[in-house]
Coordinates of C-alpha atoms in Angstrom, one line a residue:
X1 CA 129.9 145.4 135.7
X2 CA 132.5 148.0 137.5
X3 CA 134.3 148.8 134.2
X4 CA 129.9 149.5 133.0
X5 CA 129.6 152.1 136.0
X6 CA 132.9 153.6 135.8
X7 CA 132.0 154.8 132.1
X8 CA 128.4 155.4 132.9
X9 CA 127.4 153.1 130.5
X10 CA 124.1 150.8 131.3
X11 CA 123.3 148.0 130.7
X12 CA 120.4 148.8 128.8
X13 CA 121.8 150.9 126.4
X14 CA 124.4 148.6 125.4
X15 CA 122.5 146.7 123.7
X16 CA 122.2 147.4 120.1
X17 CA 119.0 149.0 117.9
X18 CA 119.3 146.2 115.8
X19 CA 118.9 143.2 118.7
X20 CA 116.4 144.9 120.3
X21 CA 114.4 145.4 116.6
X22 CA 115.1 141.6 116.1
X23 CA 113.8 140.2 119.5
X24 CA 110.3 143.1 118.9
X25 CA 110.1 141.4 115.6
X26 CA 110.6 138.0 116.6
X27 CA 108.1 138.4 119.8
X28 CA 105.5 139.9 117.4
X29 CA 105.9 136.7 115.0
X30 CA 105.6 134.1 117.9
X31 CA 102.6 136.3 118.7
X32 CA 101.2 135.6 115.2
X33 CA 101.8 131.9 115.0
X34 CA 100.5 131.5 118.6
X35 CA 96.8 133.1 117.2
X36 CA 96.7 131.7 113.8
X37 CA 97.4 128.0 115.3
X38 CA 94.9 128.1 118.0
X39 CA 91.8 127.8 116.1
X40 CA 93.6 124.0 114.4
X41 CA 95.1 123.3 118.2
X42 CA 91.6 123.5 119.7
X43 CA 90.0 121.6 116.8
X44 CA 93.0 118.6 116.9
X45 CA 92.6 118.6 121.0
X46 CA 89.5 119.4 121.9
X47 CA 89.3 116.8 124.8
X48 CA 93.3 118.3 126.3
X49 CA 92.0 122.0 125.7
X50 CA 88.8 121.4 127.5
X51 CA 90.1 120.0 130.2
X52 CA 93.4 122.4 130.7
X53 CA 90.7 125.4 130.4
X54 CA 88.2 123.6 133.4
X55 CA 90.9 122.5 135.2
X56 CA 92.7 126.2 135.3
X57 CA 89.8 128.5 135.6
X58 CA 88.0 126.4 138.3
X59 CA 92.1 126.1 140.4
X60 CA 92.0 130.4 139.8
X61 CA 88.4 130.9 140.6
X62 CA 89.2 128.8 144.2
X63 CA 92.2 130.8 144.5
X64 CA 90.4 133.8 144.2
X65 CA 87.4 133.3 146.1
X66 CA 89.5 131.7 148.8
X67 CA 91.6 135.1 149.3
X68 CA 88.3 137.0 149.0
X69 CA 86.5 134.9 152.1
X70 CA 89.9 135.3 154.0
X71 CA 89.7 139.2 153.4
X72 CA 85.8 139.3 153.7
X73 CA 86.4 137.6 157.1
X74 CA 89.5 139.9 158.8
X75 CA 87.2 142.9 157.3
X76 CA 84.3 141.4 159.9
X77 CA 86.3 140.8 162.3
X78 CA 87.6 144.5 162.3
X79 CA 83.9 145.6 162.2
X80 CA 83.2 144.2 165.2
X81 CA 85.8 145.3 167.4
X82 CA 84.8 148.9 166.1
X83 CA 81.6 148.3 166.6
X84 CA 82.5 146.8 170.0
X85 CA 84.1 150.6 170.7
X86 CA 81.7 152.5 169.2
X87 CA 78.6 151.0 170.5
X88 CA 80.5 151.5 174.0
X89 CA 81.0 155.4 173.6
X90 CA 77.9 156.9 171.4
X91 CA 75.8 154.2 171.3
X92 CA 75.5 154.1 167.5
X93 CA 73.1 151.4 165.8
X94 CA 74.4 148.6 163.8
X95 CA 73.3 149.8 160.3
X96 CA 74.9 153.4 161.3
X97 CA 77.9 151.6 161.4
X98 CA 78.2 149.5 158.6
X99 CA 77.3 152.4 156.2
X100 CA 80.2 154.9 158.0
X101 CA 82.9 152.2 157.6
X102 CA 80.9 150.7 154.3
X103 CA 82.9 147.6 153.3
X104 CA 80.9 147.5 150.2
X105 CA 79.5 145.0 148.1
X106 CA 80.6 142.3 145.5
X107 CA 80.1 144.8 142.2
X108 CA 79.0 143.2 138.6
X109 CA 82.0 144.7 136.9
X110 CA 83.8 143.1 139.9
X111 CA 82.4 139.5 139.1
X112 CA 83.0 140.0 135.0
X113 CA 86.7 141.2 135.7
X114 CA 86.8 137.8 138.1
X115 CA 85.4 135.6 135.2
X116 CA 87.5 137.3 132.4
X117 CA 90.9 136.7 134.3
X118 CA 90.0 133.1 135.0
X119 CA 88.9 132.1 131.3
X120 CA 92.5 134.0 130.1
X121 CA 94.4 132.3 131.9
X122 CA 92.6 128.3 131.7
X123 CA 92.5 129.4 128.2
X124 CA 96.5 130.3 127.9
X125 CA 97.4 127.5 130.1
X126 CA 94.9 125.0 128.4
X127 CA 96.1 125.8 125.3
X128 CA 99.6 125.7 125.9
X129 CA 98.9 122.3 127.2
X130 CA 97.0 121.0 124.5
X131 CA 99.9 122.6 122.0
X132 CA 102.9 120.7 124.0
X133 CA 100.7 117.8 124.0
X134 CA 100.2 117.7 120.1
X135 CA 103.6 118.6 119.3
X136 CA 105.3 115.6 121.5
X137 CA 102.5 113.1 120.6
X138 CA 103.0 114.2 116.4
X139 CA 107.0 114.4 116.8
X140 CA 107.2 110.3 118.5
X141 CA 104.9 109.3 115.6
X142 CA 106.7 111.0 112.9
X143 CA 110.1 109.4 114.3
X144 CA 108.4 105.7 114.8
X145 CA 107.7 106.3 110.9
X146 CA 110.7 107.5 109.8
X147 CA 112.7 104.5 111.8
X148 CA 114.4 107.0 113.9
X149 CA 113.4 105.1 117.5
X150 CA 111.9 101.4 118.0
X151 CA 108.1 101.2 118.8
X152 CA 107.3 99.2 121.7
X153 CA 105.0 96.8 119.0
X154 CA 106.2 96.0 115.3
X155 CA 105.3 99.3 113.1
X156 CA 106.4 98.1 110.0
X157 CA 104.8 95.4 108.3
X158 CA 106.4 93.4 105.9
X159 CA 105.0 93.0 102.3
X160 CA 106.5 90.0 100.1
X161 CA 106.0 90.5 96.2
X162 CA 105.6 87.4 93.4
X163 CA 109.3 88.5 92.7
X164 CA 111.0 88.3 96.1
X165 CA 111.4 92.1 97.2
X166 CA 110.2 92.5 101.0
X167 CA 108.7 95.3 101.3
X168 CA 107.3 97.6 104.7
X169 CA 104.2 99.4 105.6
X170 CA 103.3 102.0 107.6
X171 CA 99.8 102.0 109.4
X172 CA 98.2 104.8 110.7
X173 CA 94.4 103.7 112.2
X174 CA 91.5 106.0 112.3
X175 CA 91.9 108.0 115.3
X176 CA 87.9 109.0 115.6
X177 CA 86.4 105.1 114.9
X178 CA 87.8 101.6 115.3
X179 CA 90.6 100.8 112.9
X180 CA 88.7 98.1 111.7
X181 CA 85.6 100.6 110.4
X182 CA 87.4 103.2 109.2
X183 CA 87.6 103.3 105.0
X184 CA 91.3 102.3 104.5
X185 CA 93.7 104.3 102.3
X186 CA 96.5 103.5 100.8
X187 CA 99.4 106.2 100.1
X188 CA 101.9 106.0 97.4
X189 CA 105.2 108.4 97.6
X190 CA 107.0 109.2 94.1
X191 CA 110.3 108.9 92.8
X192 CA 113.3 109.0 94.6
X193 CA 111.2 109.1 97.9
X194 CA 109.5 107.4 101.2
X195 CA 106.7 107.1 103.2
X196 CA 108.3 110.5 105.2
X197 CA 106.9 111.9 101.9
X198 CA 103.2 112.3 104.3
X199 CA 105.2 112.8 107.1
X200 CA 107.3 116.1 106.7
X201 CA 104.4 118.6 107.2
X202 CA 103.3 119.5 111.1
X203 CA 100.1 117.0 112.4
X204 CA 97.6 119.3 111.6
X205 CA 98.9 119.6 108.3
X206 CA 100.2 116.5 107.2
X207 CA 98.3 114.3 104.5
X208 CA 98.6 110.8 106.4
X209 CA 97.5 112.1 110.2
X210 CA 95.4 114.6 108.6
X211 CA 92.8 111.6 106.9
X212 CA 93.6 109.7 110.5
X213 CA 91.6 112.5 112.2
X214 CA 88.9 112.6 109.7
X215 CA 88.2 108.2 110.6
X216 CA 90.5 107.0 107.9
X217 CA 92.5 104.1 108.2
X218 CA 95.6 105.1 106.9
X219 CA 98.4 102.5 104.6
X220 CA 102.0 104.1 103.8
X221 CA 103.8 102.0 101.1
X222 CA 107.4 102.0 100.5
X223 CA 108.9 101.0 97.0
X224 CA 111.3 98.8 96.9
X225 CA 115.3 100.2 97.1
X226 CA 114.1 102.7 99.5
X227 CA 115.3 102.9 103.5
X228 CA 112.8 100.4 104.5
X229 CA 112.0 98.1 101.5
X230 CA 115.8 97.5 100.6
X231 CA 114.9 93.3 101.8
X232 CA 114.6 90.2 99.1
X233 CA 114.1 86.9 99.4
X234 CA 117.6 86.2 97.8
X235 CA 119.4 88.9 96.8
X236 CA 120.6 92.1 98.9
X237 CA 121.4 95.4 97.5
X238 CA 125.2 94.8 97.0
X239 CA 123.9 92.3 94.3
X240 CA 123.3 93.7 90.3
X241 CA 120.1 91.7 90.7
X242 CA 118.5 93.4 92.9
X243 CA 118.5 96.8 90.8
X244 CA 116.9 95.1 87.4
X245 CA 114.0 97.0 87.6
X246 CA 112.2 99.6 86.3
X247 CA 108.6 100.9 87.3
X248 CA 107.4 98.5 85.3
X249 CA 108.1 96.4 88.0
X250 CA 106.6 98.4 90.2
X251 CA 103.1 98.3 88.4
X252 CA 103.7 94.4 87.9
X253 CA 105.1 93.8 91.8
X254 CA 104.7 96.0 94.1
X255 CA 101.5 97.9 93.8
X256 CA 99.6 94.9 94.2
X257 CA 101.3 93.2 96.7
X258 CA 100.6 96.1 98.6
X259 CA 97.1 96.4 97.6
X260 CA 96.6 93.1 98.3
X261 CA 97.7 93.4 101.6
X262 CA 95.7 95.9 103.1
X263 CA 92.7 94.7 100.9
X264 CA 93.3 91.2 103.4
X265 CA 94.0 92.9 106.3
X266 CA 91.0 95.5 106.4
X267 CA 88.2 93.4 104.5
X268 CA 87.5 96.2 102.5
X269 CA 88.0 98.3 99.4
X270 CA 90.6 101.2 99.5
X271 CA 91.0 105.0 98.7
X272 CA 94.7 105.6 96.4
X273 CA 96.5 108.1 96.7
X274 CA 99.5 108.5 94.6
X275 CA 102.1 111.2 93.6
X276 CA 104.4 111.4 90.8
X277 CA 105.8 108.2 89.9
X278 CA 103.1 107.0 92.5
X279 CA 100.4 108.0 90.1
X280 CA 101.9 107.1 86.8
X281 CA 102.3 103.2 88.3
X282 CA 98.6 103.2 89.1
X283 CA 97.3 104.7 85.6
X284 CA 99.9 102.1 84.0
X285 CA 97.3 99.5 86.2
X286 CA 93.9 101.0 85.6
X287 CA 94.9 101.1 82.0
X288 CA 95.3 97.3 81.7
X289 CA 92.4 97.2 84.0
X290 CA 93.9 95.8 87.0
X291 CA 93.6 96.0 90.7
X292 CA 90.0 98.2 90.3
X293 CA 88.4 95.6 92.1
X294 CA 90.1 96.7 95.0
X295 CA 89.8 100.4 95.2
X296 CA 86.8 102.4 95.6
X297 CA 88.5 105.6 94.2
X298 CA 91.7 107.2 93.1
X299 CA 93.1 110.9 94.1
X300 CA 96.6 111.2 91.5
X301 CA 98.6 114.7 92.9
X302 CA 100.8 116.1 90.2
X303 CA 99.7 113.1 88.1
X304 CA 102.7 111.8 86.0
X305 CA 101.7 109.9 82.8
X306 CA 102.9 111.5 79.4
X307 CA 106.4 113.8 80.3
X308 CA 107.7 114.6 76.6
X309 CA 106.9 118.1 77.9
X310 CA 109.0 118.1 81.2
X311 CA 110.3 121.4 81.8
X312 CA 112.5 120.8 84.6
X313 CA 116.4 121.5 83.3
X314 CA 118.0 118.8 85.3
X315 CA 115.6 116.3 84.3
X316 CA 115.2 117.0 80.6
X317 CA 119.5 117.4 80.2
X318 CA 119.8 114.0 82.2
X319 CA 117.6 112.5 79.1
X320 CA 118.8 114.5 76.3
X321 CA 122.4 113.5 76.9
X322 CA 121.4 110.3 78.1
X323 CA 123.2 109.9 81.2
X324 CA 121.1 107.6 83.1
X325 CA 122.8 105.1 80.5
X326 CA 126.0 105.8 80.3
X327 CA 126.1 105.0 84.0
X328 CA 124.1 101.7 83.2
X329 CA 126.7 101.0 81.0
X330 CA 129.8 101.5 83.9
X331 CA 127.9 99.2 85.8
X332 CA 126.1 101.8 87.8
X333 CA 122.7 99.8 88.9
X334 CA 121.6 101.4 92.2
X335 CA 120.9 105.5 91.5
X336 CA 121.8 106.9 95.2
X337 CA 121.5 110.5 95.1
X338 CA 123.5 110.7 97.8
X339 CA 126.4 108.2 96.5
X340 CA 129.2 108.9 94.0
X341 CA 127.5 108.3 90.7
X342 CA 125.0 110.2 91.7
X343 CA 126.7 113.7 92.6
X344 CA 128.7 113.2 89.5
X345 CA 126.1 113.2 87.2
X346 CA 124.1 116.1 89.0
X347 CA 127.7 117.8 88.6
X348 CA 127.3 117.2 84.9
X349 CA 124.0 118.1 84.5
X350 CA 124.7 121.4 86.3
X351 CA 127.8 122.0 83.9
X352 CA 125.4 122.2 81.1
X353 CA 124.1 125.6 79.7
X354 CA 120.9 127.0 80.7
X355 CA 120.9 125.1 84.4
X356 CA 120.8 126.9 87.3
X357 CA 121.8 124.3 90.4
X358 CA 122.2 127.2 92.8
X359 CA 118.5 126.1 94.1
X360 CA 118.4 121.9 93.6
X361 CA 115.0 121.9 94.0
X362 CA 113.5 124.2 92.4
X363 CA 115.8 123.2 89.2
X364 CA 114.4 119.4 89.4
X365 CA 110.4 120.6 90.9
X366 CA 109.6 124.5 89.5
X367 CA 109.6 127.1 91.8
X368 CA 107.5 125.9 94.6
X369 CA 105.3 128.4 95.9
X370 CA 104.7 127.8 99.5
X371 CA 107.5 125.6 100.8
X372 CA 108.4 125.9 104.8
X373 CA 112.2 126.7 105.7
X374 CA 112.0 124.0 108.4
X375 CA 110.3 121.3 106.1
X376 CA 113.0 121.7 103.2
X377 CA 115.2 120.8 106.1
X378 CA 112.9 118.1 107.3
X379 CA 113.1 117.0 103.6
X380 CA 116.7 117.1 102.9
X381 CA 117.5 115.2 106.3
X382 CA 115.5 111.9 105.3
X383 CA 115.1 112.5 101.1
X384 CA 115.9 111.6 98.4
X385 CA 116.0 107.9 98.6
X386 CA 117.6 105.5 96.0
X387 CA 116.3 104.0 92.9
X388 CA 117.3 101.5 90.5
X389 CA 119.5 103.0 87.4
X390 CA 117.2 101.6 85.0
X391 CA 114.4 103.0 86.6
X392 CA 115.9 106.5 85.7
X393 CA 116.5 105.3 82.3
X394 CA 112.9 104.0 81.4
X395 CA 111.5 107.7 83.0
X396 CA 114.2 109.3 80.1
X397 CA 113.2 107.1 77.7
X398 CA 110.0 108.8 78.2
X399 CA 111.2 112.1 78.2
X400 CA 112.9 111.8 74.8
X401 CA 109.8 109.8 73.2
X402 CA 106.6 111.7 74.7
X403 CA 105.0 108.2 74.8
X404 CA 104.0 105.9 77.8
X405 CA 105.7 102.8 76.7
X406 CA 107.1 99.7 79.0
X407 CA 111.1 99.7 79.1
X408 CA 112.8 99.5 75.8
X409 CA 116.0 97.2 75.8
X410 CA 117.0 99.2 72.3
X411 CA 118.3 95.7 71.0
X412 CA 115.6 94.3 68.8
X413 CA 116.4 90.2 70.0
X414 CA 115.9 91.3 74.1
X415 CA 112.3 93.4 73.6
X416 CA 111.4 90.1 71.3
X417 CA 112.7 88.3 74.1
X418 CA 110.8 90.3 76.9
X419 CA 107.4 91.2 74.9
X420 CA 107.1 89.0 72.1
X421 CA 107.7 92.1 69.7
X422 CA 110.4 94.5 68.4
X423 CA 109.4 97.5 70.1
X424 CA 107.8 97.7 73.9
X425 CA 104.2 98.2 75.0
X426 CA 102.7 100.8 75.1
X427 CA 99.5 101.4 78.3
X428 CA 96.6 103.2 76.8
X429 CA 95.6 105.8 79.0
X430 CA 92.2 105.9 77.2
X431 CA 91.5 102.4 78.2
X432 CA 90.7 103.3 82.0
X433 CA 87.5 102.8 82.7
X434 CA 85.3 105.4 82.3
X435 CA 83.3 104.5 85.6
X436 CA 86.4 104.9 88.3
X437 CA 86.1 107.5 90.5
X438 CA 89.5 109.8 90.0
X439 CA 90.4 112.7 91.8
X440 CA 93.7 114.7 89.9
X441 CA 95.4 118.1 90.6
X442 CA 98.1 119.5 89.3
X443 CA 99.6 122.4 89.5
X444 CA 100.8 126.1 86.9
X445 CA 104.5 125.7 87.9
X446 CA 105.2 122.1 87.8
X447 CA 108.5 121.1 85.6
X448 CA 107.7 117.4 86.3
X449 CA 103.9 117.3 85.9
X450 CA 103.7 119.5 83.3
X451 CA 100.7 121.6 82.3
X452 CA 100.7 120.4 78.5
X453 CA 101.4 116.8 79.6
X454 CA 98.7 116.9 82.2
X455 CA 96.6 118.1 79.2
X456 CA 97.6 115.1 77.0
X457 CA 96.3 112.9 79.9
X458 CA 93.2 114.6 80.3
X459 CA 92.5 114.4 76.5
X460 CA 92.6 110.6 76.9
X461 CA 90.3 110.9 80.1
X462 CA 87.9 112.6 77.8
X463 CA 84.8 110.1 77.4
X464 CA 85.2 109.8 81.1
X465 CA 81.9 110.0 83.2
X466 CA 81.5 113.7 84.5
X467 CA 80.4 112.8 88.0
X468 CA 83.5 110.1 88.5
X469 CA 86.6 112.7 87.2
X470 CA 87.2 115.7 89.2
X471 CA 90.4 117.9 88.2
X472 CA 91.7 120.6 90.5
X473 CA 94.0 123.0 89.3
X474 CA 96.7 125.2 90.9
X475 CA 98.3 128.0 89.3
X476 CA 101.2 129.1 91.6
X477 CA 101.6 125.2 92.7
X478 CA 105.0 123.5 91.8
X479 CA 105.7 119.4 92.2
X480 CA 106.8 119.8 95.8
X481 CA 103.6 122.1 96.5
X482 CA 101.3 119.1 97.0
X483 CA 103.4 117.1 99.6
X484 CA 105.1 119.7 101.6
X485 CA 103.1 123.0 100.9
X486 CA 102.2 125.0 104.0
X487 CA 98.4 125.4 102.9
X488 CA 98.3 122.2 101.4
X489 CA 95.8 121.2 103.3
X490 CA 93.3 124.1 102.6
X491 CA 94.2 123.9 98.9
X492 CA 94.7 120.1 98.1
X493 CA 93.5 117.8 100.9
X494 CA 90.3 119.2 102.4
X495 CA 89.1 118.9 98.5
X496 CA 90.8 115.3 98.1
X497 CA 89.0 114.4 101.9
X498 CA 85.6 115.6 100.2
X499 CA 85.7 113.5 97.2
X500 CA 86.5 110.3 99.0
X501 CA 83.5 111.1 101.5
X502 CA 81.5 111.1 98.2
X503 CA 82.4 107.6 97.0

């Protein structure tokens, strides 16, 4: 401080244009979120703003009033004495008094100004209290779900498939009715993720708390291999075993197990929702019309059915050059992501001309349009999960064929031994009954779900019955758009909300 005032330099000016510009701008920008969130904030808490807005203006307006009567009083007081005086020397009436000192009167603009003040600040402070409120309520359900503390009562619920995996649920009960009333909903995450999948986006944004506020009772499935489904009956997930599996399996096993589960639990008949791989296991279903009689409707995001189209570079090189077997044949059966198999084949996937791994995601998803800072981070903290290795080789079988065909062993004795015949299955996508209600949107920019591929699927959905198949389309939407998108919910989920309230 001494050495400041010895060179006459303050404090004040030593602090540079460029902080001061930073903290205008970044004062300005808390000044816009603090508007634009309001109007959701008020709608989420009604009850916490309500009561934070009474509770502050009537504790100001008391305040107020109390200081007033205290003044009003000492200014009576005053009055009297010089009254007292005056009436003693010139003998003045009472009403000559009052309008030579003239204390005045409570003014409108007075009482408005009064009234204003107190609705600011209830407003500021019930807001404030209703935004704290939502944020620490949405942040302890977010980490119950994503395992990161212990509930005080068992969250997950365990799901046992025909085939031994053990499986866990999430549940999320209407918030507005009963759990018991609300229409259940069952939400299925895509490849190489989790139930954090509906998590990642704020409360007011997010898909699973999104349809708990609109009287939904909400399911969240996890597939087996991933962070919470990684149990069996007899095998764990040092065991070769326990990564034979494709999503065949998945459509066979898992999806209804877990349909069958909530369908007991609830009594009733369920919403879908699926994206990627989550919607190509349920058209694999419908197709061979199964599970429909649980399900009122189905909403598919970035539906994933034919993918001879797939634009993404990392995926389509990973086919082409088949790597996804080569690491079958090393012994490789769990893909981790994360693991050492894993980083080596993205490293040979990125040596390859033509791929660009400076921005991973956008090199596996398109160029995602409207993609948070703080959710990317959200996502790269918990994602991407592990699959099986064959799992990864029956999606590039795809890739190279253009067809939608059950795994193919290539050796003519094991698909005879597995099917019956030389070459796999194939699920008709035209066989899905015409009557289902089905809800898909994909989106322009999409390297997974591609445009043309999407196109294919529709073109089988073509005798469909107009009223029970509504497609949305998004031009600037890429795969990661639809499940982490900032206006996701405008875009995709207030239209997905609508449907269901339809069936």
């Amino acid at each position: 401080m001494q050495r400041l005032r010895a060179s006459g330099t303050s404090i004040v000016s030593s602090i540079s244009a460029a902080r001061l510009k930073r903290k205008a701008v970044n004062s300005w920008t808390a000044v816009q979120d603090t508007f634009y969130s309001t109007k959701d904030v008020f709608e989420r808490h009604k009850v916490v703003f309500t009561v934070g807005t009474s509770v502050a203006s009537v504790a100001t307006a008391w305040i107020g009033y109390t200081l007033r009567h205290y003044h009003d009083i000492r200014v009576d007081r005053r009055l009297e004495s010089i009254e007292e005086a005056m009436r003693t020397r010139r003998q003045l009436e009472h009403s000559e008094l009052t309008k030579a000192v003239n204390v005045g009167k409570i003014s409108v603009p007075a009482c408005f100004a009064t009234a204003g003040t107190c609705l600011i600040i209830g407003y500021c402070l019930g807001w404030r209290g209703g935004k704290q409120y939502a944020n620490k309520q949405f942040r302890r359900e977010q980490m119950k779900l994503l395992g990161e503390i212990k509930p005080r009562w068992p969250l997950l619920m365990r799901v046992i498939t025909t085939d031994g995996f053990i499986l866990s649920m999430q549940r999320i009960p209407s918030r507005r009715t009963n759990s018991a009333n609300g229409p259940p909903v069952l939400l299925q995450h895509g490849l190489l993720m989790d139930a954090a999948t509906w998590l990642m986006l704020p409360p007011e944004s997010s898909l699973a708390f999104v349809l708990a506020d609109k009287g939904f009772d909400v399911w969240l499935a996890n597939t087996r291999g991933t962070k919470f489904s990684q149990g069996h009956s007899s095998l764990g997930p040092d065991d070769p075993g326990f990564w034979d599996w494709s999503w065949d399996e998945l459509v066979a096993f898992d999806l209804p197990a877990t349909l069958q589960y909530v369908h007991d639990h609830t009594g009733q008949k369920m919403h879908y929702v699926g994206h990627s791989l989550g919607t190509l296991t349920a058209l694999a279903a419908f197709s061979k019309h199964q599970l429909l009689d649980m399900l009122r409707s189905a909403a598919l995001i970035s539906p994933i059915a034919h993918l001879g189209k797939v634009t993404s570079p990392i995926a389509r090189n990973a086919a082409d050059n088949f790597l996804g077997e080569v690491l079958f044949w090393l012994g490789v059966k769990e893909f981790d992501p994360r693991g050492k198999a894993g980083i080596q084949l993205l490293v040979e996937v990125c040596a390859k001309p033509g791929v660009d791994c400076v921005n991973l995601l956008t090199s596996f998803t398109g160029q995602n349009c409207c993609l948070n800072p703080s959710v990317s981070q959200i996502f790269l903290t918990h994602e991407p999960q592990p699959t099986a290795t064959k799992n990864m080789i029956h999606l590039s079988q795809m890739i190279r064929s253009g067809t939608i065909s059950m795994y193919d062993y290539v050796d003519v004795i094991q698909n005879i031994k597995h099917y019956g015949q030389p070459t796999p299955p194939e699920y008709n996508m035209a066989s899905i009954p015409t009557d289902f209600p089905l809800f898909l949107t994909y989106g322009g920019a999409d390297a997974l779900s591609d445009v043309n591929d999407v196109q294919l699927l529709l073109d089988n959905l073509k005798d469909h019955d107009g009223d029970k198949l509504v497609v949305q389309f998004r031009e600037d939407y890429a795969h990661a758009d639809f499940v982490m998108g900032e206006n996701a919910k405008q875009a995709v989920y207030d239209p997905l909300i609508a449907f269901f309230n339809l069936q």
